[in-house]
Amino acid sequence: MGTSRAEALPLSGGGLVRQVCESEQALLARARQGESGAFEQLYLEHRDQVYALCLNLCGDREEAQDLLQETFVRAYRGLRGFAGRAQFSTWLHRIAVNLWRDWVRRQRRLSALPPPAGPADPGAPETADQVRTVLRRLRPHHRLVLSLRYTQALSYQEMAELLNWSLPRVKVCLHRARRAFKDAYLRAEETEL
C-alpha cells in the first residue's frame, strides 16, 4: 500500500527526488468508502503532529494520549461529513482543540488545575519539560495559540480558520501569549537560581 507522503530517494551526487505514492485526497475517498486500511494510513501520517499539539495543550502525556485517541475516533465517525473545505490536518486540529477545550471546562468544574506533567522521557531535553511547565501556567487561549503556531507550524491564516477568529485577533492573542510566556519563563528561571 502506498503512502501520501513524499518519499525522498537518494540519487548519485547527493540530490533528492520526491516521489508521491498516493494523495491524501485518494486516501480520504477510500476511507469514506469504509476501507479501514486507508483511515489507518491517515492516522499514521497525522498522529505525531496531533499528539504534539495535545501534549502541549494539556501538559500530561496520558491525557494527551487520550485526546489523541478521541480525536481520531471522532474523525473516523465524522469522516463522511468532512466536506474538504479545509485541509484534513486542519480539521483534525480543530477536533483536538475542541476536545481539549472540553477537557479544560471539566477541569474547571472539578475545581482542579490540569494534572502535572508525568516524568520526563529519558531522552527528552530538560528545556522541553521546562517549556511545557511554563505553558501549563499560561491561560488556556495563550497556550493554544502558542502550540498551534510553534509546534504545529500553522500560519496566522490557518490559525484563524481553525479557531474561527479574525486574523487581527489571532495576531493580538499570539503577541500577548508570547509576552506572557516570556514573563512566566523568566520568573521560572529566577526561582530556580
PDB file of C-alpha atoms in Angstrom:
ATOM      1  CA  MET A   1       0.000   0.000   0.000  1.00  0.00           C
ATOM      2  CA  GLY A   2       1.378   3.445  -0.882  1.00  0.00           C
ATOM      3  CA  THR A   3       1.544   6.456   1.328  1.00  0.00           C
ATOM      4  CA  SER A   4       0.577  10.032   0.692  1.00  0.00           C
ATOM      5  CA  ARG A   5       3.863  11.387   1.923  1.00  0.00           C
ATOM      6  CA  ALA A   6       6.598  12.158  -0.491  1.00  0.00           C
ATOM      7  CA  GLU A   7       9.450   9.720  -0.203  1.00  0.00           C
ATOM      8  CA  ALA A   8      12.971  11.020  -0.667  1.00  0.00           C
ATOM      9  CA  LEU A   9      15.067   8.851  -2.927  1.00  0.00           C
ATOM     10  CA  PRO A  10      18.837   9.413  -2.951  1.00  0.00           C
ATOM     11  CA  LEU A  11      20.472   9.983  -6.317  1.00  0.00           C
ATOM     12  CA  SER A  12      24.104   9.970  -7.254  1.00  0.00           C
ATOM     13  CA  GLY A  13      25.565  13.351  -6.476  1.00  0.00           C
ATOM     14  CA  GLY A  14      23.560  13.676  -3.242  1.00  0.00           C
ATOM     15  CA  GLY A  15      20.374  15.089  -4.835  1.00  0.00           C
ATOM     16  CA  LEU A  16      16.878  14.015  -3.840  1.00  0.00           C
ATOM     17  CA  VAL A  17      13.845  13.224  -5.933  1.00  0.00           C
ATOM     18  CA  ARG A  18      10.363  13.417  -4.440  1.00  0.00           C
ATOM     19  CA  GLN A  19       8.075  10.573  -5.312  1.00  0.00           C
ATOM     20  CA  VAL A  20       4.440  10.903  -4.287  1.00  0.00           C
ATOM     21  CA  CYS A  21       2.863   7.491  -3.861  1.00  0.00           C
ATOM     22  CA  GLU A  22      -0.748   8.349  -3.109  1.00  0.00           C
ATOM     23  CA  SER A  23      -2.502  11.624  -2.443  1.00  0.00           C
ATOM     24  CA  GLU A  24      -4.280  12.377   0.785  1.00  0.00           C
ATOM     25  CA  GLN A  25      -7.438  13.016  -1.216  1.00  0.00           C
ATOM     26  CA  ALA A  26      -7.347   9.463  -2.551  1.00  0.00           C
ATOM     27  CA  LEU A  27      -6.858   8.096   0.971  1.00  0.00           C
ATOM     28  CA  LEU A  28      -9.788  10.176   2.203  1.00  0.00           C
ATOM     29  CA  ALA A  29     -12.000   8.893  -0.601  1.00  0.00           C
ATOM     30  CA  ARG A  30     -11.070   5.289   0.202  1.00  0.00           C
ATOM     31  CA  ALA A  31     -11.580   5.865   3.936  1.00  0.00           C
ATOM     32  CA  ARG A  32     -15.026   7.369   3.296  1.00  0.00           C
ATOM     33  CA  GLN A  33     -15.929   4.181   1.461  1.00  0.00           C
ATOM     34  CA  GLY A  34     -15.128   2.261   4.630  1.00  0.00           C
ATOM     35  CA  GLU A  35     -11.674   0.934   3.813  1.00  0.00           C
ATOM     36  CA  SER A  36     -10.049   0.674   7.243  1.00  0.00           C
ATOM     37  CA  GLY A  37      -6.529   0.490   5.819  1.00  0.00           C
ATOM     38  CA  ALA A  38      -6.942   3.933   4.259  1.00  0.00           C
ATOM     39  CA  PHE A  39      -8.015   5.508   7.547  1.00  0.00           C
ATOM     40  CA  GLU A  40      -5.195   3.703   9.323  1.00  0.00           C
ATOM     41  CA  GLN A  41      -2.750   5.290   6.871  1.00  0.00           C
ATOM     42  CA  LEU A  42      -4.244   8.737   7.567  1.00  0.00           C
ATOM     43  CA  TYR A  43      -3.845   8.036  11.283  1.00  0.00           C
ATOM     44  CA  LEU A  44      -0.207   7.020  10.876  1.00  0.00           C
ATOM     45  CA  GLU A  45       0.563  10.157   8.888  1.00  0.00           C
ATOM     46  CA  HIS A  46      -1.066  12.611  11.311  1.00  0.00           C
ATOM     47  CA  ARG A  47      -0.813  11.046  14.782  1.00  0.00           C
ATOM     48  CA  ASP A  48       2.567  12.523  15.773  1.00  0.00           C
ATOM     49  CA  GLN A  49       1.525  16.049  14.890  1.00  0.00           C
ATOM     50  CA  VAL A  50      -1.829  15.743  16.682  1.00  0.00           C
ATOM     51  CA  TYR A  51      -0.164  14.149  19.722  1.00  0.00           C
ATOM     52  CA  ALA A  52       2.364  17.007  19.931  1.00  0.00           C
ATOM     53  CA  LEU A  53      -0.493  19.509  19.867  1.00  0.00           C
ATOM     54  CA  CYS A  54      -2.411  17.631  22.578  1.00  0.00           C
ATOM     55  CA  LEU A  55       0.677  17.280  24.766  1.00  0.00           C
ATOM     56  CA  ASN A  56       1.484  20.966  24.539  1.00  0.00           C
ATOM     57  CA  LEU A  57      -2.097  21.916  25.299  1.00  0.00           C
ATOM     58  CA  CYS A  58      -2.732  19.703  28.310  1.00  0.00           C
ATOM     59  CA  GLY A  59       0.834  19.068  29.506  1.00  0.00           C
ATOM     60  CA  ASP A  60       0.154  15.472  30.537  1.00  0.00           C
ATOM     61  CA  ARG A  61       1.326  12.530  28.434  1.00  0.00           C
ATOM     62  CA  GLU A  62      -1.511  10.195  29.414  1.00  0.00           C
ATOM     63  CA  GLU A  63      -4.175  12.837  28.875  1.00  0.00           C
ATOM     64  CA  ALA A  64      -2.561  13.770  25.537  1.00  0.00           C
ATOM     65  CA  GLN A  65      -2.748  10.104  24.511  1.00  0.00           C
ATOM     66  CA  ASP A  66      -6.451  10.053  25.449  1.00  0.00           C
ATOM     67  CA  LEU A  67      -7.108  13.261  23.496  1.00  0.00           C
ATOM     68  CA  LEU A  68      -5.241  11.846  20.514  1.00  0.00           C
ATOM     69  CA  GLN A  69      -7.325   8.675  20.515  1.00  0.00           C
ATOM     70  CA  GLU A  70     -10.594  10.548  20.944  1.00  0.00           C
ATOM     71  CA  THR A  71      -9.621  12.927  18.124  1.00  0.00           C
ATOM     72  CA  PHE A  72      -9.214  10.060  15.703  1.00  0.00           C
ATOM     73  CA  VAL A  73     -12.338   8.267  16.927  1.00  0.00           C
ATOM     74  CA  ARG A  74     -14.346  11.429  16.253  1.00  0.00           C
ATOM     75  CA  ALA A  75     -12.615  11.945  12.917  1.00  0.00           C
ATOM     76  CA  TYR A  76     -13.459   8.388  11.884  1.00  0.00           C
ATOM     77  CA  ARG A  77     -17.092   8.792  12.901  1.00  0.00           C
ATOM     78  CA  GLY A  78     -17.371  12.158  11.152  1.00  0.00           C
ATOM     79  CA  LEU A  79     -15.365  11.327   8.051  1.00  0.00           C
ATOM     80  CA  ARG A  80     -18.391  11.192   5.757  1.00  0.00           C
ATOM     81  CA  GLY A  81     -19.327  14.695   6.910  1.00  0.00           C
ATOM     82  CA  PHE A  82     -15.871  16.127   6.244  1.00  0.00           C
ATOM     83  CA  ALA A  83     -16.529  18.471   3.323  1.00  0.00           C
ATOM     84  CA  GLY A  84     -12.897  19.082   2.447  1.00  0.00           C
ATOM     85  CA  ARG A  85     -13.156  22.883   2.629  1.00  0.00           C
ATOM     86  CA  ALA A  86     -10.109  22.816   4.902  1.00  0.00           C
ATOM     87  CA  GLN A  87      -7.122  20.519   4.879  1.00  0.00           C
ATOM     88  CA  PHE A  88      -7.589  17.213   6.664  1.00  0.00           C
ATOM     89  CA  SER A  89      -4.867  18.178   9.162  1.00  0.00           C
ATOM     90  CA  THR A  90      -6.673  21.438   9.964  1.00  0.00           C
ATOM     91  CA  TRP A  91      -9.887  19.501  10.571  1.00  0.00           C
ATOM     92  CA  LEU A  92      -8.040  17.116  12.902  1.00  0.00           C
ATOM     93  CA  HIS A  93      -6.518  20.046  14.793  1.00  0.00           C
ATOM     94  CA  ARG A  94      -9.962  21.582  15.211  1.00  0.00           C
ATOM     95  CA  ILE A  95     -11.307  18.331  16.658  1.00  0.00           C
ATOM     96  CA  ALA A  96      -8.329  18.079  19.040  1.00  0.00           C
ATOM     97  CA  VAL A  97      -8.667  21.712  20.136  1.00  0.00           C
ATOM     98  CA  ASN A  98     -12.390  21.294  20.791  1.00  0.00           C
ATOM     99  CA  LEU A  99     -11.755  18.148  22.825  1.00  0.00           C
ATOM    100  CA  TRP A 100      -9.064  19.980  24.788  1.00  0.00           C
ATOM    101  CA  ARG A 101     -11.457  22.868  25.464  1.00  0.00           C
ATOM    102  CA  ASP A 102     -13.983  20.365  26.824  1.00  0.00           C
ATOM    103  CA  TRP A 103     -11.216  18.899  28.994  1.00  0.00           C
ATOM    104  CA  VAL A 104     -10.355  22.363  30.365  1.00  0.00           C
ATOM    105  CA  ARG A 105     -14.026  23.010  31.178  1.00  0.00           C
ATOM    106  CA  ARG A 106     -14.223  19.677  33.033  1.00  0.00           C
ATOM    107  CA  GLN A 107     -11.080  20.557  34.979  1.00  0.00           C
ATOM    108  CA  ARG A 108     -12.567  23.896  35.970  1.00  0.00           C
ATOM    109  CA  ARG A 109     -15.834  22.275  37.052  1.00  0.00           C
ATOM    110  CA  LEU A 110     -13.877  19.938  39.255  1.00  0.00           C
ATOM    111  CA  SER A 111     -12.013  22.989  40.628  1.00  0.00           C
ATOM    112  CA  ALA A 112      -8.728  21.338  39.788  1.00  0.00           C
ATOM    113  CA  LEU A 113      -5.782  22.523  37.796  1.00  0.00           C
ATOM    114  CA  PRO A 114      -4.684  20.447  34.808  1.00  0.00           C
ATOM    115  CA  PRO A 115      -2.666  17.488  36.063  1.00  0.00           C
ATOM    116  CA  PRO A 116       1.081  17.954  36.287  1.00  0.00           C
ATOM    117  CA  ALA A 117       3.264  16.528  33.557  1.00  0.00           C
ATOM    118  CA  GLY A 118       4.426  12.974  34.019  1.00  0.00           C
ATOM    119  CA  PRO A 119       8.068  12.084  34.409  1.00  0.00           C
ATOM    120  CA  ALA A 120      10.334  13.327  31.673  1.00  0.00           C
ATOM    121  CA  ASP A 121      11.305  10.999  28.871  1.00  0.00           C
ATOM    122  CA  PRO A 122      14.899   9.878  29.459  1.00  0.00           C
ATOM    123  CA  GLY A 123      15.911  11.119  26.000  1.00  0.00           C
ATOM    124  CA  ALA A 124      13.937  14.394  26.107  1.00  0.00           C
ATOM    125  CA  PRO A 125      15.886  17.588  26.672  1.00  0.00           C
ATOM    126  CA  GLU A 126      15.279  19.254  30.003  1.00  0.00           C
ATOM    127  CA  THR A 127      14.298  22.502  28.301  1.00  0.00           C
ATOM    128  CA  ALA A 128      11.318  20.819  26.591  1.00  0.00           C
ATOM    129  CA  ASP A 129       9.942  19.884  30.002  1.00  0.00           C
ATOM    130  CA  GLN A 130      10.614  23.418  31.242  1.00  0.00           C
ATOM    131  CA  VAL A 131       8.721  24.842  28.272  1.00  0.00           C
ATOM    132  CA  ARG A 132       5.749  22.533  28.921  1.00  0.00           C
ATOM    133  CA  THR A 133       5.759  23.531  32.581  1.00  0.00           C
ATOM    134  CA  VAL A 134       5.650  27.211  31.644  1.00  0.00           C
ATOM    135  CA  LEU A 135       2.966  26.557  29.022  1.00  0.00           C
ATOM    136  CA  ARG A 136       0.749  24.901  31.659  1.00  0.00           C
ATOM    137  CA  ARG A 137       0.928  28.100  33.720  1.00  0.00           C
ATOM    138  CA  LEU A 138      -0.436  30.247  30.894  1.00  0.00           C
ATOM    139  CA  ARG A 139      -4.057  30.992  30.179  1.00  0.00           C
ATOM    140  CA  PRO A 140      -5.615  28.292  28.007  1.00  0.00           C
ATOM    141  CA  HIS A 141      -6.047  30.535  24.944  1.00  0.00           C
ATOM    142  CA  HIS A 142      -2.396  31.636  25.166  1.00  0.00           C
ATOM    143  CA  ARG A 143      -1.271  28.030  25.427  1.00  0.00           C
ATOM    144  CA  LEU A 144      -3.455  27.186  22.454  1.00  0.00           C
ATOM    145  CA  VAL A 145      -2.128  29.840  20.059  1.00  0.00           C
ATOM    146  CA  LEU A 146       1.494  29.213  21.007  1.00  0.00           C
ATOM    147  CA  SER A 147       1.090  25.476  20.446  1.00  0.00           C
ATOM    148  CA  LEU A 148      -0.630  25.954  17.101  1.00  0.00           C
ATOM    149  CA  ARG A 149       1.977  28.421  15.892  1.00  0.00           C
ATOM    150  CA  TYR A 150       5.185  26.852  17.180  1.00  0.00           C
ATOM    151  CA  THR A 151       4.584  23.125  17.487  1.00  0.00           C
ATOM    152  CA  GLN A 152       2.165  22.738  14.602  1.00  0.00           C
ATOM    153  CA  ALA A 153       3.721  25.495  12.437  1.00  0.00           C
ATOM    154  CA  LEU A 154       0.341  26.829  11.355  1.00  0.00           C
ATOM    155  CA  SER A 155       0.194  30.148   9.556  1.00  0.00           C
ATOM    156  CA  TYR A 156      -1.824  33.027  11.008  1.00  0.00           C
ATOM    157  CA  GLN A 157      -4.483  32.377   8.377  1.00  0.00           C
ATOM    158  CA  GLU A 158      -4.678  28.659   9.212  1.00  0.00           C
ATOM    159  CA  MET A 159      -4.978  29.514  12.906  1.00  0.00           C
ATOM    160  CA  ALA A 160      -7.788  31.983  12.181  1.00  0.00           C
ATOM    161  CA  GLU A 161      -9.673  29.356  10.178  1.00  0.00           C
ATOM    162  CA  LEU A 162      -9.165  26.651  12.780  1.00  0.00           C
ATOM    163  CA  LEU A 163     -10.270  28.844  15.691  1.00  0.00           C
ATOM    164  CA  ASN A 164     -12.956  30.809  13.801  1.00  0.00           C
ATOM    165  CA  TRP A 165     -11.191  34.029  14.785  1.00  0.00           C
ATOM    166  CA  SER A 166     -10.361  37.101  12.758  1.00  0.00           C
ATOM    167  CA  LEU A 167      -6.780  37.475  11.577  1.00  0.00           C
ATOM    168  CA  PRO A 168      -6.180  40.537  13.813  1.00  0.00           C
ATOM    169  CA  ARG A 169      -7.473  38.623  16.833  1.00  0.00           C
ATOM    170  CA  VAL A 170      -5.005  35.800  16.145  1.00  0.00           C
ATOM    171  CA  LYS A 171      -2.109  38.253  15.861  1.00  0.00           C
ATOM    172  CA  VAL A 172      -3.023  40.136  19.034  1.00  0.00           C
ATOM    173  CA  CYS A 173      -3.561  36.957  21.035  1.00  0.00           C
ATOM    174  CA  LEU A 174      -0.282  35.488  19.794  1.00  0.00           C
ATOM    175  CA  HIS A 175       1.582  38.694  20.692  1.00  0.00           C
ATOM    176  CA  ARG A 176       0.120  38.658  24.201  1.00  0.00           C
ATOM    177  CA  ALA A 177       0.816  34.935  24.551  1.00  0.00           C
ATOM    178  CA  ARG A 178       4.480  35.410  23.604  1.00  0.00           C
ATOM    179  CA  ARG A 179       4.823  38.172  26.184  1.00  0.00           C
ATOM    180  CA  ALA A 180       3.073  36.070  28.864  1.00  0.00           C
ATOM    181  CA  PHE A 181       5.289  33.089  28.043  1.00  0.00           C
ATOM    182  CA  LYS A 182       8.451  35.181  28.232  1.00  0.00           C
ATOM    183  CA  ASP A 183       7.437  36.656  31.585  1.00  0.00           C
ATOM    184  CA  ALA A 184       6.499  33.239  33.025  1.00  0.00           C
ATOM    185  CA  TYR A 185       9.703  31.653  31.705  1.00  0.00           C
ATOM    186  CA  LEU A 186      11.878  34.381  33.235  1.00  0.00           C
ATOM    187  CA  ARG A 187      10.040  34.054  36.577  1.00  0.00           C
ATOM    188  CA  ALA A 188      10.616  30.290  36.485  1.00  0.00           C
ATOM    189  CA  GLU A 189      14.330  30.778  35.836  1.00  0.00           C
ATOM    190  CA  GLU A 190      14.606  33.264  38.709  1.00  0.00           C
ATOM    191  CA  THR A 191      13.037  30.821  41.163  1.00  0.00           C
ATOM    192  CA  GLU A 192      15.495  28.098  40.094  1.00  0.00           C
ATOM    193  CA  LEU A 193      18.512  30.282  40.830  1.00  0.00           C
TER     194      LEU A 193
END
